[in-house]
């Protein structure tokens, strides 16, 4: 025997279940519609080109004539190509120099701006960050003017201090070209990481510094004992981006030296670009093989940095 109350309760329950299923379906449709453009763009402009690059690396193709399948010959030629290893050594040079210098300068400036709080701190923040507003090409052209042998700013300043440099072209000498690329790199990146590290330092509780001051700790002691350990996660991520960026550097070198003189500033990314689109070569298959080789290097570097730097962090 069915009671009216139980029948009404069952109807309400079924009605609520239908509403919940309808709401769940609507939510699923909304998520699919919201994610479809982003996911489709990722498939079309990221995943698909990478998969095609892996396929092209097995071909000999100049972009016009029919492609010829060569298997792993591009990879064997890559391992025997002295230009690849020379270009990779220049990337290693930037890995060893750019990240430590960038982080050291950025951390020092960030500490001074965040802790000492100068009256002109706002002006300094804008001044340090200004190069990041400019494009890489503009920054490179500015430094090309600085290094110019005839009317460059660097030679003019050296002559002002009585140093006879004549019309020396800093980017045209094999001994100075690669070292001359460091200031543009640092000038263009320090401001960005200075802002990131400064925000991390500002988030550190002030009582920690006040207690250290009462204990007689100097600024350098506070920097090494308090600031650096507490912002280490930010430093770790910044170092990762800088190292990966040093392996992927291309635009500024292309504008300043195009890998010259005599290949003394050539890097793996620029060599790959010239193999595919340069005046002498149009071998897309070999360039794709270099790209896959670079991808493997970046994965290995990422894993090594994760293991070496660890995930240790301090709580406060």
PDB file of C-alpha atoms in Angstrom:
ATOM      1  CA  UNK A   1       0.000   0.000   0.000  1.00  0.00           C
ATOM      2  CA  UNK A   2       1.428   3.399  -1.093  1.00  0.00           C
ATOM      3  CA  UNK A   3       0.991   6.394   1.133  1.00  0.00           C
ATOM      4  CA  UNK A   4       0.464   9.827  -0.432  1.00  0.00           C
ATOM      5  CA  UNK A   5       3.470  11.216   1.411  1.00  0.00           C
ATOM      6  CA  UNK A   6       5.878   8.599   0.034  1.00  0.00           C
ATOM      7  CA  UNK A   7       4.548   9.054  -3.500  1.00  0.00           C
ATOM      8  CA  UNK A   8       5.030  12.827  -3.334  1.00  0.00           C
ATOM      9  CA  UNK A   9       8.544  12.368  -1.909  1.00  0.00           C
ATOM     10  CA  UNK A  10       9.476  10.011  -4.758  1.00  0.00           C
ATOM     11  CA  UNK A  11       8.234  12.504  -7.332  1.00  0.00           C
ATOM     12  CA  UNK A  12      10.269  15.310  -5.768  1.00  0.00           C
ATOM     13  CA  UNK A  13      13.336  13.073  -5.627  1.00  0.00           C
ATOM     14  CA  UNK A  14      13.062  12.135  -9.305  1.00  0.00           C
ATOM     15  CA  UNK A  15      12.488  15.761 -10.247  1.00  0.00           C
ATOM     16  CA  UNK A  16      15.612  16.802  -8.324  1.00  0.00           C
ATOM     17  CA  UNK A  17      17.645  14.032  -9.965  1.00  0.00           C
ATOM     18  CA  UNK A  18      16.542  15.194 -13.415  1.00  0.00           C
ATOM     19  CA  UNK A  19      17.498  18.767 -12.534  1.00  0.00           C
ATOM     20  CA  UNK A  20      20.891  17.658 -11.283  1.00  0.00           C
ATOM     21  CA  UNK A  21      21.542  15.613 -14.419  1.00  0.00           C
ATOM     22  CA  UNK A  22      20.478  18.558 -16.580  1.00  0.00           C
ATOM     23  CA  UNK A  23      22.705  20.919 -14.584  1.00  0.00           C
ATOM     24  CA  UNK A  24      25.617  18.473 -14.900  1.00  0.00           C
ATOM     25  CA  UNK A  25      25.062  18.234 -18.661  1.00  0.00           C
ATOM     26  CA  UNK A  26      24.929  22.013 -18.993  1.00  0.00           C
ATOM     27  CA  UNK A  27      28.111  22.344 -16.955  1.00  0.00           C
ATOM     28  CA  UNK A  28      29.873  19.787 -19.157  1.00  0.00           C
ATOM     29  CA  UNK A  29      28.754  21.583 -22.327  1.00  0.00           C
ATOM     30  CA  UNK A  30      29.925  24.922 -20.902  1.00  0.00           C
ATOM     31  CA  UNK A  31      33.350  23.486 -20.014  1.00  0.00           C
ATOM     32  CA  UNK A  32      33.719  21.944 -23.466  1.00  0.00           C
ATOM     33  CA  UNK A  33      32.787  25.199 -25.177  1.00  0.00           C
ATOM     34  CA  UNK A  34      35.097  27.203 -22.885  1.00  0.00           C
ATOM     35  CA  UNK A  35      38.080  24.882 -23.282  1.00  0.00           C
ATOM     36  CA  UNK A  36      37.634  23.999 -26.944  1.00  0.00           C
ATOM     37  CA  UNK A  37      39.249  27.194 -28.369  1.00  0.00           C
ATOM     38  CA  UNK A  38      42.249  26.976 -26.053  1.00  0.00           C
ATOM     39  CA  UNK A  39      42.694  23.240 -26.461  1.00  0.00           C
ATOM     40  CA  UNK A  40      42.165  23.510 -30.211  1.00  0.00           C
ATOM     41  CA  UNK A  41      44.744  26.273 -30.427  1.00  0.00           C
ATOM     42  CA  UNK A  42      47.200  24.161 -28.439  1.00  0.00           C
ATOM     43  CA  UNK A  43      46.672  21.189 -30.758  1.00  0.00           C
ATOM     44  CA  UNK A  44      46.920  23.302 -33.909  1.00  0.00           C
ATOM     45  CA  UNK A  45      49.761  25.674 -33.038  1.00  0.00           C
ATOM     46  CA  UNK A  46      51.809  23.682 -30.502  1.00  0.00           C
ATOM     47  CA  UNK A  47      51.348  19.940 -30.479  1.00  0.00           C
ATOM     48  CA  UNK A  48      50.796  19.464 -34.216  1.00  0.00           C
ATOM     49  CA  UNK A  49      53.911  21.470 -35.272  1.00  0.00           C
ATOM     50  CA  UNK A  50      56.030  19.558 -32.749  1.00  0.00           C
ATOM     51  CA  UNK A  51      54.793  16.229 -34.034  1.00  0.00           C
ATOM     52  CA  UNK A  52      55.411  17.342 -37.615  1.00  0.00           C
ATOM     53  CA  UNK A  53      58.921  18.459 -36.650  1.00  0.00           C
ATOM     54  CA  UNK A  54      59.637  14.965 -35.373  1.00  0.00           C
ATOM     55  CA  UNK A  55      58.386  13.603 -38.709  1.00  0.00           C
ATOM     56  CA  UNK A  56      60.338  16.137 -40.803  1.00  0.00           C
ATOM     57  CA  UNK A  57      63.521  15.219 -38.931  1.00  0.00           C
ATOM     58  CA  UNK A  58      63.394  11.875 -40.734  1.00  0.00           C
ATOM     59  CA  UNK A  59      63.253  13.524 -44.178  1.00  0.00           C
ATOM     60  CA  UNK A  60      65.488  15.371 -46.571  1.00  0.00           C
ATOM     61  CA  UNK A  61      63.362  18.297 -47.753  1.00  0.00           C
ATOM     62  CA  UNK A  62      64.198  21.749 -49.032  1.00  0.00           C
ATOM     63  CA  UNK A  63      60.602  22.971 -48.890  1.00  0.00           C
ATOM     64  CA  UNK A  64      60.048  22.814 -52.654  1.00  0.00           C
ATOM     65  CA  UNK A  65      61.074  19.459 -54.094  1.00  0.00           C
ATOM     66  CA  UNK A  66      59.407  16.207 -52.972  1.00  0.00           C
ATOM     67  CA  UNK A  67      60.553  15.070 -49.533  1.00  0.00           C
ATOM     68  CA  UNK A  68      62.863  12.074 -49.336  1.00  0.00           C
ATOM     69  CA  UNK A  69      62.743   9.731 -46.359  1.00  0.00           C
ATOM     70  CA  UNK A  70      66.263   9.312 -44.944  1.00  0.00           C
ATOM     71  CA  UNK A  71      65.510   7.747 -41.551  1.00  0.00           C
ATOM     72  CA  UNK A  72      68.058   8.605 -38.886  1.00  0.00           C
ATOM     73  CA  UNK A  73      70.675  10.003 -41.283  1.00  0.00           C
ATOM     74  CA  UNK A  74      69.944  13.558 -40.141  1.00  0.00           C
ATOM     75  CA  UNK A  75      70.707  12.551 -36.563  1.00  0.00           C
ATOM     76  CA  UNK A  76      73.932  10.755 -37.458  1.00  0.00           C
ATOM     77  CA  UNK A  77      75.019  13.788 -39.496  1.00  0.00           C
ATOM     78  CA  UNK A  78      74.132  16.003 -36.533  1.00  0.00           C
ATOM     79  CA  UNK A  79      76.384  14.065 -34.191  1.00  0.00           C
ATOM     80  CA  UNK A  80      79.287  14.463 -36.639  1.00  0.00           C
ATOM     81  CA  UNK A  81      78.627  18.151 -37.374  1.00  0.00           C
ATOM     82  CA  UNK A  82      81.320  20.265 -35.718  1.00  0.00           C
ATOM     83  CA  UNK A  83      79.231  23.406 -36.135  1.00  0.00           C
ATOM     84  CA  UNK A  84      76.504  21.924 -33.928  1.00  0.00           C
ATOM     85  CA  UNK A  85      78.894  21.238 -31.070  1.00  0.00           C
ATOM     86  CA  UNK A  86      80.604  24.589 -31.455  1.00  0.00           C
ATOM     87  CA  UNK A  87      77.252  26.377 -31.367  1.00  0.00           C
ATOM     88  CA  UNK A  88      76.235  24.298 -28.355  1.00  0.00           C
ATOM     89  CA  UNK A  89      79.434  25.342 -26.552  1.00  0.00           C
ATOM     90  CA  UNK A  90      78.389  28.970 -26.999  1.00  0.00           C
ATOM     91  CA  UNK A  91      75.014  28.132 -25.474  1.00  0.00           C
ATOM     92  CA  UNK A  92      76.837  26.602 -22.518  1.00  0.00           C
ATOM     93  CA  UNK A  93      78.825  29.824 -22.196  1.00  0.00           C
ATOM     94  CA  UNK A  94      75.578  31.763 -21.812  1.00  0.00           C
ATOM     95  CA  UNK A  95      74.227  29.157 -19.380  1.00  0.00           C
ATOM     96  CA  UNK A  96      77.280  29.574 -17.158  1.00  0.00           C
ATOM     97  CA  UNK A  97      77.336  33.380 -17.262  1.00  0.00           C
ATOM     98  CA  UNK A  98      73.844  34.842 -17.809  1.00  0.00           C
ATOM     99  CA  UNK A  99      71.751  33.131 -15.062  1.00  0.00           C
ATOM    100  CA  UNK A 100      74.232  33.679 -12.178  1.00  0.00           C
ATOM    101  CA  UNK A 101      74.931  37.291 -13.127  1.00  0.00           C
ATOM    102  CA  UNK A 102      71.265  38.087 -13.736  1.00  0.00           C
ATOM    103  CA  UNK A 103      70.119  36.563 -10.451  1.00  0.00           C
ATOM    104  CA  UNK A 104      72.951  38.129  -8.453  1.00  0.00           C
ATOM    105  CA  UNK A 105      72.336  41.649  -9.783  1.00  0.00           C
ATOM    106  CA  UNK A 106      68.536  41.290  -9.609  1.00  0.00           C
ATOM    107  CA  UNK A 107      68.619  39.959  -6.052  1.00  0.00           C
ATOM    108  CA  UNK A 108      70.931  42.710  -4.841  1.00  0.00           C
ATOM    109  CA  UNK A 109      68.838  45.464  -6.424  1.00  0.00           C
ATOM    110  CA  UNK A 110      65.610  43.882  -5.188  1.00  0.00           C
ATOM    111  CA  UNK A 111      66.949  43.664  -1.638  1.00  0.00           C
ATOM    112  CA  UNK A 112      68.045  47.297  -1.653  1.00  0.00           C
ATOM    113  CA  UNK A 113      64.719  48.526  -3.040  1.00  0.00           C
ATOM    114  CA  UNK A 114      62.563  46.342  -0.780  1.00  0.00           C
ATOM    115  CA  UNK A 115      64.479  46.590   2.504  1.00  0.00           C
ATOM    116  CA  UNK A 116      66.271  49.939   2.480  1.00  0.00           C
ATOM    117  CA  UNK A 117      63.305  51.748   0.860  1.00  0.00           C
ATOM    118  CA  UNK A 118      64.954  54.697  -0.811  1.00  0.00           C
ATOM    119  CA  UNK A 119      62.856  57.746  -1.583  1.00  0.00           C
ATOM    120  CA  UNK A 120      63.578  57.233  -5.278  1.00  0.00           C
ATOM    121  CA  UNK A 121      62.564  53.550  -5.220  1.00  0.00           C
ATOM    122  CA  UNK A 122      59.616  54.165  -7.552  1.00  0.00           C
ATOM    123  CA  UNK A 123      61.880  55.813 -10.119  1.00  0.00           C
ATOM    124  CA  UNK A 124      64.442  53.015  -9.855  1.00  0.00           C
ATOM    125  CA  UNK A 125      61.753  50.353 -10.416  1.00  0.00           C
ATOM    126  CA  UNK A 126      60.646  52.046 -13.624  1.00  0.00           C
ATOM    127  CA  UNK A 127      64.242  52.576 -14.710  1.00  0.00           C
ATOM    128  CA  UNK A 128      65.246  48.929 -14.206  1.00  0.00           C
ATOM    129  CA  UNK A 129      62.086  47.587 -15.829  1.00  0.00           C
ATOM    130  CA  UNK A 130      62.209  49.927 -18.838  1.00  0.00           C
ATOM    131  CA  UNK A 131      64.270  47.587 -21.101  1.00  0.00           C
ATOM    132  CA  UNK A 132      61.530  44.957 -20.789  1.00  0.00           C
ATOM    133  CA  UNK A 133      59.075  47.350 -22.435  1.00  0.00           C
ATOM    134  CA  UNK A 134      61.269  47.400 -25.552  1.00  0.00           C
ATOM    135  CA  UNK A 135      61.301  44.572 -28.058  1.00  0.00           C
ATOM    136  CA  UNK A 136      64.356  42.362 -28.435  1.00  0.00           C
ATOM    137  CA  UNK A 137      65.095  43.870 -31.844  1.00  0.00           C
ATOM    138  CA  UNK A 138      65.049  47.437 -30.467  1.00  0.00           C
ATOM    139  CA  UNK A 139      67.331  46.479 -27.577  1.00  0.00           C
ATOM    140  CA  UNK A 140      69.723  44.779 -29.989  1.00  0.00           C
ATOM    141  CA  UNK A 141      69.820  47.792 -32.312  1.00  0.00           C
ATOM    142  CA  UNK A 142      70.546  50.093 -29.366  1.00  0.00           C
ATOM    143  CA  UNK A 143      73.509  47.977 -28.321  1.00  0.00           C
ATOM    144  CA  UNK A 144      74.693  47.679 -31.919  1.00  0.00           C
ATOM    145  CA  UNK A 145      74.969  51.477 -31.838  1.00  0.00           C
ATOM    146  CA  UNK A 146      76.828  51.320 -28.511  1.00  0.00           C
ATOM    147  CA  UNK A 147      79.384  48.874 -29.941  1.00  0.00           C
ATOM    148  CA  UNK A 148      79.815  50.603 -33.295  1.00  0.00           C
ATOM    149  CA  UNK A 149      83.489  51.259 -34.041  1.00  0.00           C
ATOM    150  CA  UNK A 150      83.051  54.587 -35.822  1.00  0.00           C
ATOM    151  CA  UNK A 151      80.476  56.430 -33.711  1.00  0.00           C
ATOM    152  CA  UNK A 152      79.685  54.007 -30.883  1.00  0.00           C
ATOM    153  CA  UNK A 153      79.082  55.167 -27.347  1.00  0.00           C
ATOM    154  CA  UNK A 154      81.487  52.648 -25.792  1.00  0.00           C
ATOM    155  CA  UNK A 155      84.522  53.746 -27.803  1.00  0.00           C
ATOM    156  CA  UNK A 156      83.660  57.403 -27.186  1.00  0.00           C
ATOM    157  CA  UNK A 157      83.579  56.855 -23.416  1.00  0.00           C
ATOM    158  CA  UNK A 158      86.843  54.916 -23.478  1.00  0.00           C
ATOM    159  CA  UNK A 159      88.529  57.690 -25.442  1.00  0.00           C
ATOM    160  CA  UNK A 160      87.110  60.180 -22.925  1.00  0.00           C
ATOM    161  CA  UNK A 161      89.034  58.334 -20.186  1.00  0.00           C
ATOM    162  CA  UNK A 162      92.217  58.333 -22.262  1.00  0.00           C
ATOM    163  CA  UNK A 163      92.048  54.726 -23.467  1.00  0.00           C
ATOM    164  CA  UNK A 164      93.157  54.548 -27.114  1.00  0.00           C
ATOM    165  CA  UNK A 165      90.789  52.080 -28.797  1.00  0.00           C
ATOM    166  CA  UNK A 166      90.678  53.638 -32.251  1.00  0.00           C
ATOM    167  CA  UNK A 167      87.733  52.395 -34.313  1.00  0.00           C
ATOM    168  CA  UNK A 168      87.611  48.973 -32.715  1.00  0.00           C
ATOM    169  CA  UNK A 169      84.492  46.964 -33.592  1.00  0.00           C
ATOM    170  CA  UNK A 170      83.575  44.976 -30.499  1.00  0.00           C
ATOM    171  CA  UNK A 171      81.139  42.759 -32.373  1.00  0.00           C
ATOM    172  CA  UNK A 172      83.549  42.238 -35.270  1.00  0.00           C
ATOM    173  CA  UNK A 173      86.388  40.601 -33.348  1.00  0.00           C
ATOM    174  CA  UNK A 174      86.309  36.901 -32.512  1.00  0.00           C
ATOM    175  CA  UNK A 175      87.843  37.516 -29.078  1.00  0.00           C
ATOM    176  CA  UNK A 176      85.358  40.135 -27.897  1.00  0.00           C
ATOM    177  CA  UNK A 177      82.159  39.371 -29.813  1.00  0.00           C
ATOM    178  CA  UNK A 178      80.687  36.743 -27.500  1.00  0.00           C
ATOM    179  CA  UNK A 179      81.611  38.727 -24.378  1.00  0.00           C
ATOM    180  CA  UNK A 180      79.973  41.797 -25.903  1.00  0.00           C
ATOM    181  CA  UNK A 181      76.666  39.928 -26.023  1.00  0.00           C
ATOM    182  CA  UNK A 182      76.487  39.653 -22.222  1.00  0.00           C
ATOM    183  CA  UNK A 183      75.628  43.315 -21.401  1.00  0.00           C
ATOM    184  CA  UNK A 184      72.583  43.351 -23.735  1.00  0.00           C
ATOM    185  CA  UNK A 185      71.353  40.106 -22.174  1.00  0.00           C
ATOM    186  CA  UNK A 186      71.775  41.415 -18.641  1.00  0.00           C
ATOM    187  CA  UNK A 187      70.336  44.849 -19.415  1.00  0.00           C
ATOM    188  CA  UNK A 188      67.236  43.268 -20.932  1.00  0.00           C
ATOM    189  CA  UNK A 189      66.571  40.683 -18.205  1.00  0.00           C
ATOM    190  CA  UNK A 190      67.687  42.150 -14.868  1.00  0.00           C
ATOM    191  CA  UNK A 191      64.690  44.478 -14.545  1.00  0.00           C
ATOM    192  CA  UNK A 192      62.139  41.701 -14.976  1.00  0.00           C
ATOM    193  CA  UNK A 193      63.671  39.396 -12.365  1.00  0.00           C
ATOM    194  CA  UNK A 194      64.333  42.365 -10.107  1.00  0.00           C
ATOM    195  CA  UNK A 195      60.565  42.985  -9.909  1.00  0.00           C
ATOM    196  CA  UNK A 196      59.820  39.298  -9.277  1.00  0.00           C
ATOM    197  CA  UNK A 197      62.411  38.973  -6.511  1.00  0.00           C
ATOM    198  CA  UNK A 198      61.456  42.290  -4.956  1.00  0.00           C
ATOM    199  CA  UNK A 199      57.834  41.187  -4.611  1.00  0.00           C
ATOM    200  CA  UNK A 200      59.032  37.939  -3.022  1.00  0.00           C
ATOM    201  CA  UNK A 201      61.204  39.862  -0.541  1.00  0.00           C
ATOM    202  CA  UNK A 202      58.368  42.245   0.361  1.00  0.00           C
ATOM    203  CA  UNK A 203      56.228  39.240   1.359  1.00  0.00           C
ATOM    204  CA  UNK A 204      58.767  38.216   4.039  1.00  0.00           C
ATOM    205  CA  UNK A 205      57.440  39.183   7.512  1.00  0.00           C
ATOM    206  CA  UNK A 206      59.148  42.289   8.876  1.00  0.00           C
ATOM    207  CA  UNK A 207      59.577  40.867  12.424  1.00  0.00           C
ATOM    208  CA  UNK A 208      62.216  38.498  11.044  1.00  0.00           C
ATOM    209  CA  UNK A 209      64.363  41.419   9.946  1.00  0.00           C
ATOM    210  CA  UNK A 210      63.628  43.352  13.133  1.00  0.00           C
ATOM    211  CA  UNK A 211      64.751  40.414  15.261  1.00  0.00           C
ATOM    212  CA  UNK A 212      67.929  40.100  13.172  1.00  0.00           C
ATOM    213  CA  UNK A 213      68.659  43.814  13.635  1.00  0.00           C
ATOM    214  CA  UNK A 214      68.275  43.444  17.399  1.00  0.00           C
ATOM    215  CA  UNK A 215      70.789  40.590  17.246  1.00  0.00           C
ATOM    216  CA  UNK A 216      73.236  42.874  15.466  1.00  0.00           C
ATOM    217  CA  UNK A 217      73.046  41.222  12.047  1.00  0.00           C
ATOM    218  CA  UNK A 218      74.424  43.274   9.163  1.00  0.00           C
ATOM    219  CA  UNK A 219      72.673  43.744   5.815  1.00  0.00           C
ATOM    220  CA  UNK A 220      74.787  41.010   4.213  1.00  0.00           C
ATOM    221  CA  UNK A 221      73.994  38.607   7.063  1.00  0.00           C
ATOM    222  CA  UNK A 222      70.282  39.318   6.729  1.00  0.00           C
ATOM    223  CA  UNK A 223      70.534  38.827   2.973  1.00  0.00           C
ATOM    224  CA  UNK A 224      72.257  35.438   3.231  1.00  0.00           C
ATOM    225  CA  UNK A 225      70.536  34.096   6.363  1.00  0.00           C
ATOM    226  CA  UNK A 226      66.974  35.383   5.888  1.00  0.00           C
ATOM    227  CA  UNK A 227      66.255  36.731   2.424  1.00  0.00           C
ATOM    228  CA  UNK A 228      67.888  34.163   0.157  1.00  0.00           C
ATOM    229  CA  UNK A 229      66.570  31.055   1.986  1.00  0.00           C
ATOM    230  CA  UNK A 230      63.018  32.421   2.083  1.00  0.00           C
ATOM    231  CA  UNK A 231      62.919  33.442  -1.594  1.00  0.00           C
ATOM    232  CA  UNK A 232      64.737  30.314  -2.785  1.00  0.00           C
ATOM    233  CA  UNK A 233      61.619  28.872  -4.528  1.00  0.00           C
ATOM    234  CA  UNK A 234      61.402  32.050  -6.621  1.00  0.00           C
ATOM    235  CA  UNK A 235      65.135  31.933  -7.325  1.00  0.00           C
ATOM    236  CA  UNK A 236      64.797  28.289  -8.387  1.00  0.00           C
ATOM    237  CA  UNK A 237      62.060  29.041 -10.914  1.00  0.00           C
ATOM    238  CA  UNK A 238      63.903  32.117 -12.189  1.00  0.00           C
ATOM    239  CA  UNK A 239      67.091  30.108 -12.669  1.00  0.00           C
ATOM    240  CA  UNK A 240      65.156  27.490 -14.638  1.00  0.00           C
ATOM    241  CA  UNK A 241      63.709  30.108 -16.994  1.00  0.00           C
ATOM    242  CA  UNK A 242      67.101  31.758 -17.455  1.00  0.00           C
ATOM    243  CA  UNK A 243      68.877  28.493 -18.226  1.00  0.00           C
ATOM    244  CA  UNK A 244      66.229  27.402 -20.702  1.00  0.00           C
ATOM    245  CA  UNK A 245      66.300  30.875 -22.243  1.00  0.00           C
ATOM    246  CA  UNK A 246      70.080  30.656 -22.653  1.00  0.00           C
ATOM    247  CA  UNK A 247      69.621  27.497 -24.729  1.00  0.00           C
ATOM    248  CA  UNK A 248      66.851  29.102 -26.792  1.00  0.00           C
ATOM    249  CA  UNK A 249      68.557  32.472 -27.366  1.00  0.00           C
ATOM    250  CA  UNK A 250      68.232  33.585 -30.967  1.00  0.00           C
ATOM    251  CA  UNK A 251      66.791  37.040 -31.708  1.00  0.00           C
ATOM    252  CA  UNK A 252      69.430  39.332 -30.205  1.00  0.00           C
ATOM    253  CA  UNK A 253      72.325  37.316 -31.639  1.00  0.00           C
ATOM    254  CA  UNK A 254      70.628  37.288 -35.045  1.00  0.00           C
ATOM    255  CA  UNK A 255      70.397  41.091 -35.019  1.00  0.00           C
ATOM    256  CA  UNK A 256      73.785  41.858 -33.458  1.00  0.00           C
ATOM    257  CA  UNK A 257      76.141  39.351 -35.117  1.00  0.00           C
ATOM    258  CA  UNK A 258      74.117  36.707 -36.992  1.00  0.00           C
ATOM    259  CA  UNK A 259      76.500  34.170 -35.488  1.00  0.00           C
ATOM    260  CA  UNK A 260      79.668  35.905 -36.655  1.00  0.00           C
ATOM    261  CA  UNK A 261      82.417  36.728 -36.904  1.00  0.00           C
ATOM    262  CA  UNK A 262      83.543  33.341 -38.218  1.00  0.00           C
ATOM    263  CA  UNK A 263      80.890  31.550 -36.147  1.00  0.00           C
ATOM    264  CA  UNK A 264      82.284  32.826 -32.831  1.00  0.00           C
ATOM    265  CA  UNK A 265      78.817  33.745 -31.535  1.00  0.00           C
ATOM    266  CA  UNK A 266      76.729  31.115 -33.293  1.00  0.00           C
ATOM    267  CA  UNK A 267      74.272  29.272 -31.030  1.00  0.00           C
ATOM    268  CA  UNK A 268      72.276  26.135 -31.631  1.00  0.00           C
ATOM    269  CA  UNK A 269      68.981  27.948 -32.246  1.00  0.00           C
ATOM    270  CA  UNK A 270      70.520  30.370 -34.739  1.00  0.00           C
ATOM    271  CA  UNK A 271      72.351  27.550 -36.521  1.00  0.00           C
ATOM    272  CA  UNK A 272      69.058  25.672 -36.846  1.00  0.00           C
ATOM    273  CA  UNK A 273      67.363  28.820 -38.185  1.00  0.00           C
ATOM    274  CA  UNK A 274      70.063  29.399 -40.802  1.00  0.00           C
ATOM    275  CA  UNK A 275      69.958  25.755 -41.898  1.00  0.00           C
ATOM    276  CA  UNK A 276      66.229  26.080 -42.561  1.00  0.00           C
ATOM    277  CA  UNK A 277      65.906  29.667 -43.793  1.00  0.00           C
ATOM    278  CA  UNK A 278      69.442  30.922 -44.468  1.00  0.00           C
ATOM    279  CA  UNK A 279      70.934  31.997 -47.775  1.00  0.00           C
ATOM    280  CA  UNK A 280      73.116  28.899 -48.212  1.00  0.00           C
ATOM    281  CA  UNK A 281      70.918  26.064 -46.908  1.00  0.00           C
ATOM    282  CA  UNK A 282      67.277  25.099 -47.074  1.00  0.00           C
ATOM    283  CA  UNK A 283      67.293  21.716 -45.390  1.00  0.00           C
ATOM    284  CA  UNK A 284      64.175  21.614 -43.252  1.00  0.00           C
ATOM    285  CA  UNK A 285      64.720  17.979 -42.316  1.00  0.00           C
ATOM    286  CA  UNK A 286      68.159  18.594 -40.842  1.00  0.00           C
ATOM    287  CA  UNK A 287      66.932  21.748 -39.081  1.00  0.00           C
ATOM    288  CA  UNK A 288      64.064  19.734 -37.579  1.00  0.00           C
ATOM    289  CA  UNK A 289      66.564  17.136 -36.351  1.00  0.00           C
ATOM    290  CA  UNK A 290      68.541  19.903 -34.645  1.00  0.00           C
ATOM    291  CA  UNK A 291      65.300  21.132 -33.094  1.00  0.00           C
ATOM    292  CA  UNK A 292      64.511  17.683 -31.702  1.00  0.00           C
ATOM    293  CA  UNK A 293      68.070  17.454 -30.382  1.00  0.00           C
ATOM    294  CA  UNK A 294      67.614  20.820 -28.657  1.00  0.00           C
ATOM    295  CA  UNK A 295      64.298  19.635 -27.212  1.00  0.00           C
ATOM    296  CA  UNK A 296      66.049  16.589 -25.730  1.00  0.00           C
ATOM    297  CA  UNK A 297      68.747  18.823 -24.231  1.00  0.00           C
ATOM    298  CA  UNK A 298      66.130  21.069 -22.606  1.00  0.00           C
ATOM    299  CA  UNK A 299      64.340  18.075 -21.071  1.00  0.00           C
ATOM    300  CA  UNK A 300      67.611  16.717 -19.658  1.00  0.00           C
ATOM    301  CA  UNK A 301      68.582  20.140 -18.295  1.00  0.00           C
ATOM    302  CA  UNK A 302      65.170  20.513 -16.644  1.00  0.00           C
ATOM    303  CA  UNK A 303      65.472  17.114 -14.946  1.00  0.00           C
ATOM    304  CA  UNK A 304      69.032  17.838 -13.821  1.00  0.00           C
ATOM    305  CA  UNK A 305      68.042  21.183 -12.336  1.00  0.00           C
ATOM    306  CA  UNK A 306      65.097  19.624 -10.494  1.00  0.00           C
ATOM    307  CA  UNK A 307      67.418  17.026  -8.972  1.00  0.00           C
ATOM    308  CA  UNK A 308      70.269  19.415  -8.222  1.00  0.00           C
ATOM    309  CA  UNK A 309      68.269  22.342  -6.827  1.00  0.00           C
ATOM    310  CA  UNK A 310      65.667  20.178  -5.087  1.00  0.00           C
ATOM    311  CA  UNK A 311      62.375  21.428  -3.676  1.00  0.00           C
ATOM    312  CA  UNK A 312      63.556  22.513  -0.243  1.00  0.00           C
ATOM    313  CA  UNK A 313      61.794  25.594   1.061  1.00  0.00           C
ATOM    314  CA  UNK A 314      61.380  27.371   4.375  1.00  0.00           C
ATOM    315  CA  UNK A 315      58.128  28.318   6.052  1.00  0.00           C
ATOM    316  CA  UNK A 316      57.517  31.406   8.154  1.00  0.00           C
TER     317      UNK A 316
END
